[in-house]
mmCIF file of C-alpha atoms in Angstrom:
data_model
loop_
_atom_site.group_PDB
_atom_site.id
_atom_site.type_symbol
_atom_site.label_atom_id
_atom_site.label_comp_id
_atom_site.label_asym_id
_atom_site.label_seq_id
_atom_site.Cartn_x
_atom_site.Cartn_y
_atom_site.Cartn_z
ATOM 1 C CA MET A 19 68.470 78.611 81.349
ATOM 2 C CA LEU A 20 69.942 81.811 82.734
ATOM 3 C CA VAL A 21 73.708 81.921 83.089
ATOM 4 C CA MET A 22 74.699 83.749 86.254
ATOM 5 C CA PRO A 23 77.484 86.347 85.753
ATOM 6 C CA ALA A 24 80.754 85.452 87.415
ATOM 7 C CA THR A 25 80.574 88.575 89.564
ATOM 8 C CA ASN A 26 77.354 87.284 91.134
ATOM 9 C CA LEU A 27 78.640 83.842 92.040
ATOM 10 C CA ALA A 28 79.558 84.959 95.547
ATOM 11 C CA LEU A 29 75.959 86.017 96.122
ATOM 12 C CA ALA A 30 74.834 82.516 95.251
ATOM 13 C CA GLY A 31 76.894 81.055 98.074
ATOM 14 C CA SER A 32 79.341 79.115 95.900
ATOM 15 C CA CYS A 33 82.241 81.474 96.654
ATOM 16 C CA GLN A 34 84.211 80.944 99.801
ATOM 17 C CA ALA A 35 87.205 83.110 98.839
ATOM 18 C CA THR A 36 88.314 85.625 96.203
ATOM 19 C CA ILE A 37 91.456 85.887 94.067
ATOM 20 C CA TYR A 38 92.358 89.062 92.179
ATOM 21 C CA LEU A 39 94.053 88.190 88.876
ATOM 22 C CA THR A 40 96.297 90.944 87.518
ATOM 23 C CA PHE A 41 98.364 91.067 84.337
ATOM 24 C CA ASP A 42 101.216 93.412 83.437
ATOM 25 C CA THR A 43 102.074 94.158 79.828
ATOM 26 C CA GLY A 44 105.181 92.548 78.366
ATOM 27 C CA SER A 45 106.042 91.028 74.995
ATOM 28 C CA GLN A 46 102.263 90.542 74.448
ATOM 29 C CA SER A 47 102.938 87.063 73.032
ATOM 30 C CA GLN A 48 100.202 85.614 75.257
ATOM 31 C CA ALA A 49 97.850 88.593 75.192
ATOM 32 C CA GLU A 50 95.165 87.085 72.974
ATOM 33 C CA LEU A 51 95.275 83.706 74.717
ATOM 34 C CA ILE A 52 94.888 85.321 78.140
ATOM 35 C CA ALA A 53 91.990 87.500 76.993
ATOM 36 C CA ALA A 54 90.248 84.508 75.399
ATOM 37 C CA THR A 55 90.720 82.357 78.501
ATOM 38 C CA LEU A 56 89.283 85.030 80.784
ATOM 39 C CA ARG A 57 86.398 85.475 78.363
ATOM 40 C CA GLN A 58 85.682 81.760 78.279
ATOM 41 C CA HIS A 59 85.527 81.581 82.072
ATOM 42 C CA GLN A 60 83.651 84.900 82.427
ATOM 43 C CA ILE A 61 86.389 86.234 84.679
ATOM 44 C CA LYS A 62 87.275 89.899 85.074
ATOM 45 C CA ALA A 63 90.898 90.805 85.784
ATOM 46 C CA THR A 64 93.022 93.927 86.228
ATOM 47 C CA PHE A 65 95.631 94.970 83.662
ATOM 48 C CA PHE A 66 98.614 97.261 84.320
ATOM 49 C CA LEU A 67 99.709 98.986 81.140
ATOM 50 C CA ALA A 68 103.111 100.203 79.923
ATOM 51 C CA ASN A 69 104.254 100.904 76.374
ATOM 52 C CA GLU A 70 106.466 97.839 75.935
ATOM 53 C CA LYS A 71 107.966 96.345 72.783
ATOM 54 C CA THR A 72 105.904 93.422 71.508
ATOM 55 C CA VAL A 73 106.511 90.301 69.428
ATOM 56 C CA GLN A 74 104.615 92.035 66.609
ATOM 57 C CA GLY A 75 107.368 94.638 66.287
ATOM 58 C CA ASP A 76 105.231 97.459 67.659
ATOM 59 C CA TYR A 77 104.535 98.665 71.218
ATOM 60 C CA SER A 78 101.736 97.649 73.533
ATOM 61 C CA LEU A 79 100.194 101.126 73.685
ATOM 62 C CA ASP A 80 100.492 101.853 69.966
ATOM 63 C CA MET A 81 97.154 102.516 68.327
ATOM 64 C CA SER A 82 97.505 99.115 66.641
ATOM 65 C CA TRP A 83 96.585 97.649 70.035
ATOM 66 C CA SER A 84 93.510 99.830 70.417
ATOM 67 C CA PRO A 85 91.016 97.081 69.419
ATOM 68 C CA TYR A 86 92.506 94.723 72.004
ATOM 69 C CA TRP A 87 92.359 97.191 74.902
ATOM 70 C CA LYS A 88 88.985 98.577 73.829
ATOM 71 C CA LYS A 89 87.382 95.115 73.833
ATOM 72 C CA LEU A 90 88.779 94.309 77.270
ATOM 73 C CA ALA A 91 87.505 97.640 78.574
ATOM 74 C CA GLU A 92 84.047 96.977 77.145
ATOM 75 C CA GLU A 93 84.045 93.573 78.841
ATOM 76 C CA GLY A 94 84.461 95.178 82.255
ATOM 77 C CA HIS A 95 88.091 94.557 83.139
ATOM 78 C CA ALA A 96 90.003 97.094 85.266
ATOM 79 C CA PHE A 97 93.135 98.971 84.219
ATOM 80 C CA GLY A 98 96.008 100.712 85.973
ATOM 81 C CA SER A 99 99.206 102.513 85.005
ATOM 82 C CA HIS A 100 102.498 100.616 84.834
ATOM 83 C CA THR A 101 104.371 103.821 83.784
ATOM 84 C CA PHE A 102 104.451 104.632 80.078
ATOM 85 C CA ASP A 103 108.095 103.769 79.373
ATOM 86 C CA HIS A 104 108.244 100.939 81.939
ATOM 87 C CA VAL A 105 110.326 103.094 84.257
ATOM 88 C CA TYR A 106 112.273 101.298 86.995
ATOM 89 C CA VAL A 107 113.062 103.128 90.206
ATOM 90 C CA VAL A 108 116.747 103.262 91.150
ATOM 91 C CA GLY A 109 116.424 105.012 94.496
ATOM 92 C CA ASP A 110 115.432 108.120 96.427
ATOM 93 C CA LEU A 111 117.661 111.188 96.302
ATOM 94 C CA PRO A 112 118.459 113.455 99.277
ATOM 95 C CA ASP A 113 116.697 116.446 97.717
ATOM 96 C CA GLY A 114 113.405 114.570 97.447
ATOM 97 C CA ARG A 115 113.728 113.622 93.806
ATOM 98 C CA ILE A 116 113.761 110.055 92.518
ATOM 99 C CA ALA A 117 116.415 108.311 90.433
ATOM 100 C CA VAL A 118 114.723 106.294 87.699
ATOM 101 C CA LYS A 119 115.691 104.318 84.596
ATOM 102 C CA PRO A 120 113.207 103.913 81.702
ATOM 103 C CA GLN A 121 113.338 100.625 79.807
ATOM 104 C CA PHE A 122 111.748 102.069 76.667
ATOM 105 C CA GLY A 123 111.295 105.450 75.027
ATOM 106 C CA ALA A 124 113.732 108.224 74.116
ATOM 107 C CA GLN A 125 115.564 107.997 77.457
ATOM 108 C CA ALA A 126 115.768 104.185 77.577
ATOM 109 C CA GLY A 127 118.666 102.894 79.672
ATOM 110 C CA LYS A 128 119.544 106.289 81.125
ATOM 111 C CA THR A 129 119.422 107.078 84.829
ATOM 112 C CA LEU A 130 117.315 110.202 85.290
ATOM 113 C CA GLN A 131 116.449 112.366 88.271
ATOM 114 C CA TRP A 132 112.739 113.099 88.451
ATOM 115 C CA THR A 133 110.580 115.201 90.719
ATOM 116 C CA ALA A 134 107.332 113.798 92.062
ATOM 117 C CA GLN A 135 105.508 115.863 89.442
ATOM 118 C CA GLU A 136 107.552 114.343 86.634
ATOM 119 C CA TYR A 137 106.759 110.867 87.908
ATOM 120 C CA CYS A 138 103.070 111.770 88.059
ATOM 121 C CA GLU A 139 103.228 112.897 84.456
ATOM 122 C CA GLU A 140 104.715 109.520 83.519
ATOM 123 C CA LEU A 141 101.816 107.697 85.188
ATOM 124 C CA ARG A 142 99.294 109.967 83.487
ATOM 125 C CA ARG A 143 100.785 109.375 80.037
ATOM 126 C CA VAL A 144 99.311 105.878 80.204
ATOM 127 C CA ASP A 145 95.926 107.285 81.221
ATOM 128 C CA GLN A 146 95.961 109.694 78.303
ATOM 129 C CA ARG A 147 96.876 107.023 75.767
ATOM 130 C CA PHE A 148 94.336 104.583 77.187
ATOM 131 C CA PHE A 149 91.595 107.200 76.835
ATOM 132 C CA ALA A 150 92.647 107.851 73.232
ATOM 133 C CA MET A 151 92.405 104.121 72.482
ATOM 134 C CA THR A 152 89.262 103.219 74.413
ATOM 135 C CA GLY A 153 87.398 106.368 75.407
ATOM 136 C CA LYS A 154 87.762 105.306 79.037
ATOM 137 C CA LYS A 155 89.993 106.427 81.894
ATOM 138 C CA LEU A 156 92.274 104.237 83.959
ATOM 139 C CA ASP A 157 91.306 103.143 87.438
ATOM 140 C CA PRO A 158 93.134 105.047 90.216
ATOM 141 C CA PHE A 159 95.922 102.540 90.828
ATOM 142 C CA TRP A 160 99.365 101.785 89.455
ATOM 143 C CA ARG A 161 102.129 99.223 89.708
ATOM 144 C CA ALA A 162 105.830 100.003 89.624
ATOM 145 C CA PRO A 163 107.852 97.911 87.160
ATOM 146 C CA GLY A 164 109.404 95.003 88.994
ATOM 147 C CA GLY A 165 107.163 95.846 91.938
ATOM 148 C CA LYS A 166 110.012 97.888 93.397
ATOM 149 C CA THR A 167 109.064 101.068 95.246
ATOM 150 C CA THR A 168 110.672 103.681 97.479
ATOM 151 C CA PRO A 169 109.104 106.124 99.963
ATOM 152 C CA ASN A 170 109.413 109.033 97.508
ATOM 153 C CA LEU A 171 107.945 106.945 94.696
ATOM 154 C CA LEU A 172 104.878 106.008 96.713
ATOM 155 C CA LYS A 173 104.400 109.630 97.759
ATOM 156 C CA ALA A 174 104.592 110.704 94.110
ATOM 157 C CA GLY A 175 101.866 108.270 93.132
ATOM 158 C CA GLN A 176 99.638 109.317 96.014
ATOM 159 C CA ALA A 177 100.143 112.988 95.162
ATOM 160 C CA CYS A 178 98.479 112.432 91.794
ATOM 161 C CA ALA A 179 95.759 110.128 93.184
ATOM 162 C CA TYR A 180 97.170 106.741 92.192
ATOM 163 C CA GLN A 181 97.394 103.972 94.789
ATOM 164 C CA HIS A 182 100.218 101.481 94.355
ATOM 165 C CA VAL A 183 99.292 97.803 93.984
ATOM 166 C CA GLY A 184 101.794 95.014 94.452
ATOM 167 C CA TRP A 185 100.976 91.325 94.744
ATOM 168 C CA ALA A 186 100.847 88.643 97.411
ATOM 169 C CA PRO A 187 103.955 86.474 97.916
ATOM 170 C CA ALA A 188 101.877 83.483 96.834
ATOM 171 C CA GLY A 189 100.566 85.535 93.918
ATOM 172 C CA PHE A 190 103.884 85.729 92.092
ATOM 173 C CA SER A 191 103.242 83.550 89.028
ATOM 174 C CA GLY A 192 106.953 83.059 88.315
ATOM 175 C CA ASP A 193 106.344 83.563 84.597
ATOM 176 C CA GLU A 194 109.487 85.684 84.301
ATOM 177 C CA LEU A 195 111.721 83.038 85.906
ATOM 178 C CA PRO A 196 113.819 80.668 83.731
ATOM 179 C CA SER A 197 111.709 77.665 82.780
ATOM 180 C CA GLU A 198 114.773 75.413 83.013
ATOM 181 C CA LYS A 199 114.739 75.891 86.791
ATOM 182 C CA PHE A 200 111.075 76.708 87.397
ATOM 183 C CA SER A 201 108.854 74.481 85.265
ATOM 184 C CA ASN A 202 105.222 75.257 84.617
ATOM 185 C CA PRO A 203 103.977 72.265 86.660
ATOM 186 C CA MET A 204 106.109 73.452 89.596
ATOM 187 C CA LEU A 205 104.754 76.993 89.377
ATOM 188 C CA LEU A 206 101.169 75.806 89.029
ATOM 189 C CA LYS A 207 101.387 73.529 92.057
ATOM 190 C CA ARG A 208 102.985 76.266 94.127
ATOM 191 C CA ALA A 209 100.202 78.708 93.282
ATOM 192 C CA LEU A 210 97.385 76.253 93.965
ATOM 193 C CA ASP A 211 98.943 75.185 97.255
ATOM 194 C CA ARG A 212 99.656 78.671 98.571
ATOM 195 C CA LEU A 213 97.024 81.111 97.317
ATOM 196 C CA ARG A 214 94.607 82.308 99.962
ATOM 197 C CA ASP A 215 91.489 84.466 100.164
ATOM 198 C CA GLY A 216 92.170 88.069 99.138
ATOM 199 C CA ASP A 217 95.499 87.397 97.418
ATOM 200 C CA ILE A 218 96.495 89.453 94.394
ATOM 201 C CA PHE A 219 97.990 87.288 91.649
ATOM 202 C CA MET A 220 100.411 88.707 89.065
ATOM 203 C CA ALA A 221 101.448 87.443 85.628
ATOM 204 C CA HIS A 222 102.456 89.070 82.340
ATOM 205 C CA LEU A 223 100.961 89.170 78.864
ATOM 206 C CA GLY A 224 104.189 87.615 77.624
ATOM 207 C CA ILE A 225 107.815 87.362 78.698
ATOM 208 C CA TRP A 226 110.661 87.531 76.191
ATOM 209 C CA SER A 227 113.147 85.449 78.155
ATOM 210 C CA ARG A 228 111.064 82.469 79.268
ATOM 211 C CA LYS A 229 111.456 79.521 76.868
ATOM 212 C CA GLN A 230 108.381 77.681 78.153
ATOM 213 C CA PRO A 231 105.594 80.301 78.267
ATOM 214 C CA TRP A 232 103.560 80.262 81.455
ATOM 215 C CA ALA A 233 100.049 81.103 80.275
ATOM 216 C CA PRO A 234 99.359 78.387 77.657
ATOM 217 C CA GLU A 235 100.006 75.593 80.165
ATOM 218 C CA ASN A 236 99.083 77.209 83.464
ATOM 219 C CA LEU A 237 96.364 79.846 83.229
ATOM 220 C CA GLU A 238 93.366 77.604 82.621
ATOM 221 C CA PRO A 239 94.522 74.880 85.062
ATOM 222 C CA LEU A 240 95.058 77.614 87.647
ATOM 223 C CA ILE A 241 91.555 78.961 87.139
ATOM 224 C CA ASN A 242 89.981 75.522 87.219
ATOM 225 C CA GLY A 243 92.000 74.490 90.270
ATOM 226 C CA LEU A 244 90.970 77.595 92.176
ATOM 227 C CA LYS A 245 87.340 77.153 91.187
ATOM 228 C CA GLN A 246 87.450 73.616 92.571
ATOM 229 C CA LYS A 247 88.582 75.136 95.863
ATOM 230 C CA SER A 248 85.536 77.472 95.801
ATOM 231 C CA PHE A 249 87.512 80.556 94.824
ATOM 232 C CA CYS A 250 85.933 83.275 92.720
ATOM 233 C CA PHE A 251 87.609 86.123 90.867
ATOM 234 C CA ALA A 252 87.248 89.898 90.893
ATOM 235 C CA THR A 253 89.002 93.042 89.727
ATOM 236 C CA LEU A 254 90.803 95.399 92.051
ATOM 237 C CA ARG A 255 87.752 97.635 91.848
ATOM 238 C CA GLU A 256 86.171 95.177 94.285
ATOM 239 C CA HIS A 257 89.249 94.719 96.489
ATOM 240 C CA PRO A 258 88.663 96.072 100.030
ATOM 241 C CA ALA A 259 91.845 98.147 99.878
ATOM 242 C CA TYR A 260 90.980 99.844 96.566
ATOM 243 C CA GLN A 261 87.217 99.823 96.096
ATOM 244 C CA ASN A 262 86.770 103.186 97.830
ATOM 245 C CA LEU A 263 89.253 104.768 95.416
ATOM 246 C CA HIS A 264 87.259 103.437 92.505
ATOM 247 C CA GLN A 265 84.006 104.788 93.910
ATOM 248 C CA GLN A 266 85.590 108.214 94.518
ATOM 249 C CA LYS A 267 86.865 108.426 90.950
ATOM 250 C CA LYS A 268 83.416 107.516 89.612
#
């Protein structure tokens, strides 16, 4: 019996809506579980990469993670920049520059003043490292840490051909919220009740602060619950707002 690829399910008429699963790097504590779950369900997702400290004592874009990223790339997932040092924006400056604060790297914790070109270089650092690890280039989109943007920040990304991608209000997994106040069952129910066709969903590959990790309890039930509602899954390469960018880069 032939098994139909997940990407072709919509053509078979079983798909009535599409969800775009996206994952940002983090502590990487759930990285293998998330990859295995997606693999089991034949689902392609989009990953936004930054060089963050992991539970293994290394960083998520160290060459020690090359086999992980390379396998995901070979499996057909999509990838965007999350800034190399997980750089938060502080605000726009009157002269057109941007105040930023890296979370990692040599300038960690310092407030810096960057030009648009300097911010572009930060986005491209991820692309360069990803190519060194996988032999493939990033897709032409990025996500600002925390999802926070400013007009100058968005212009900087556009100037170097990266389109910013946030997430839908219903697509906030809540995996970075305290589990004492936001339990996994609560977050799962909220997502299944609220997600709609075309929504971008966001979670992390691990969060240091959450005592009750989100992915082990919620990812598979979320997938199964959405499937029962006739949802299918795709990468941002297929999203109406970004598919033309992907085709242009090809």
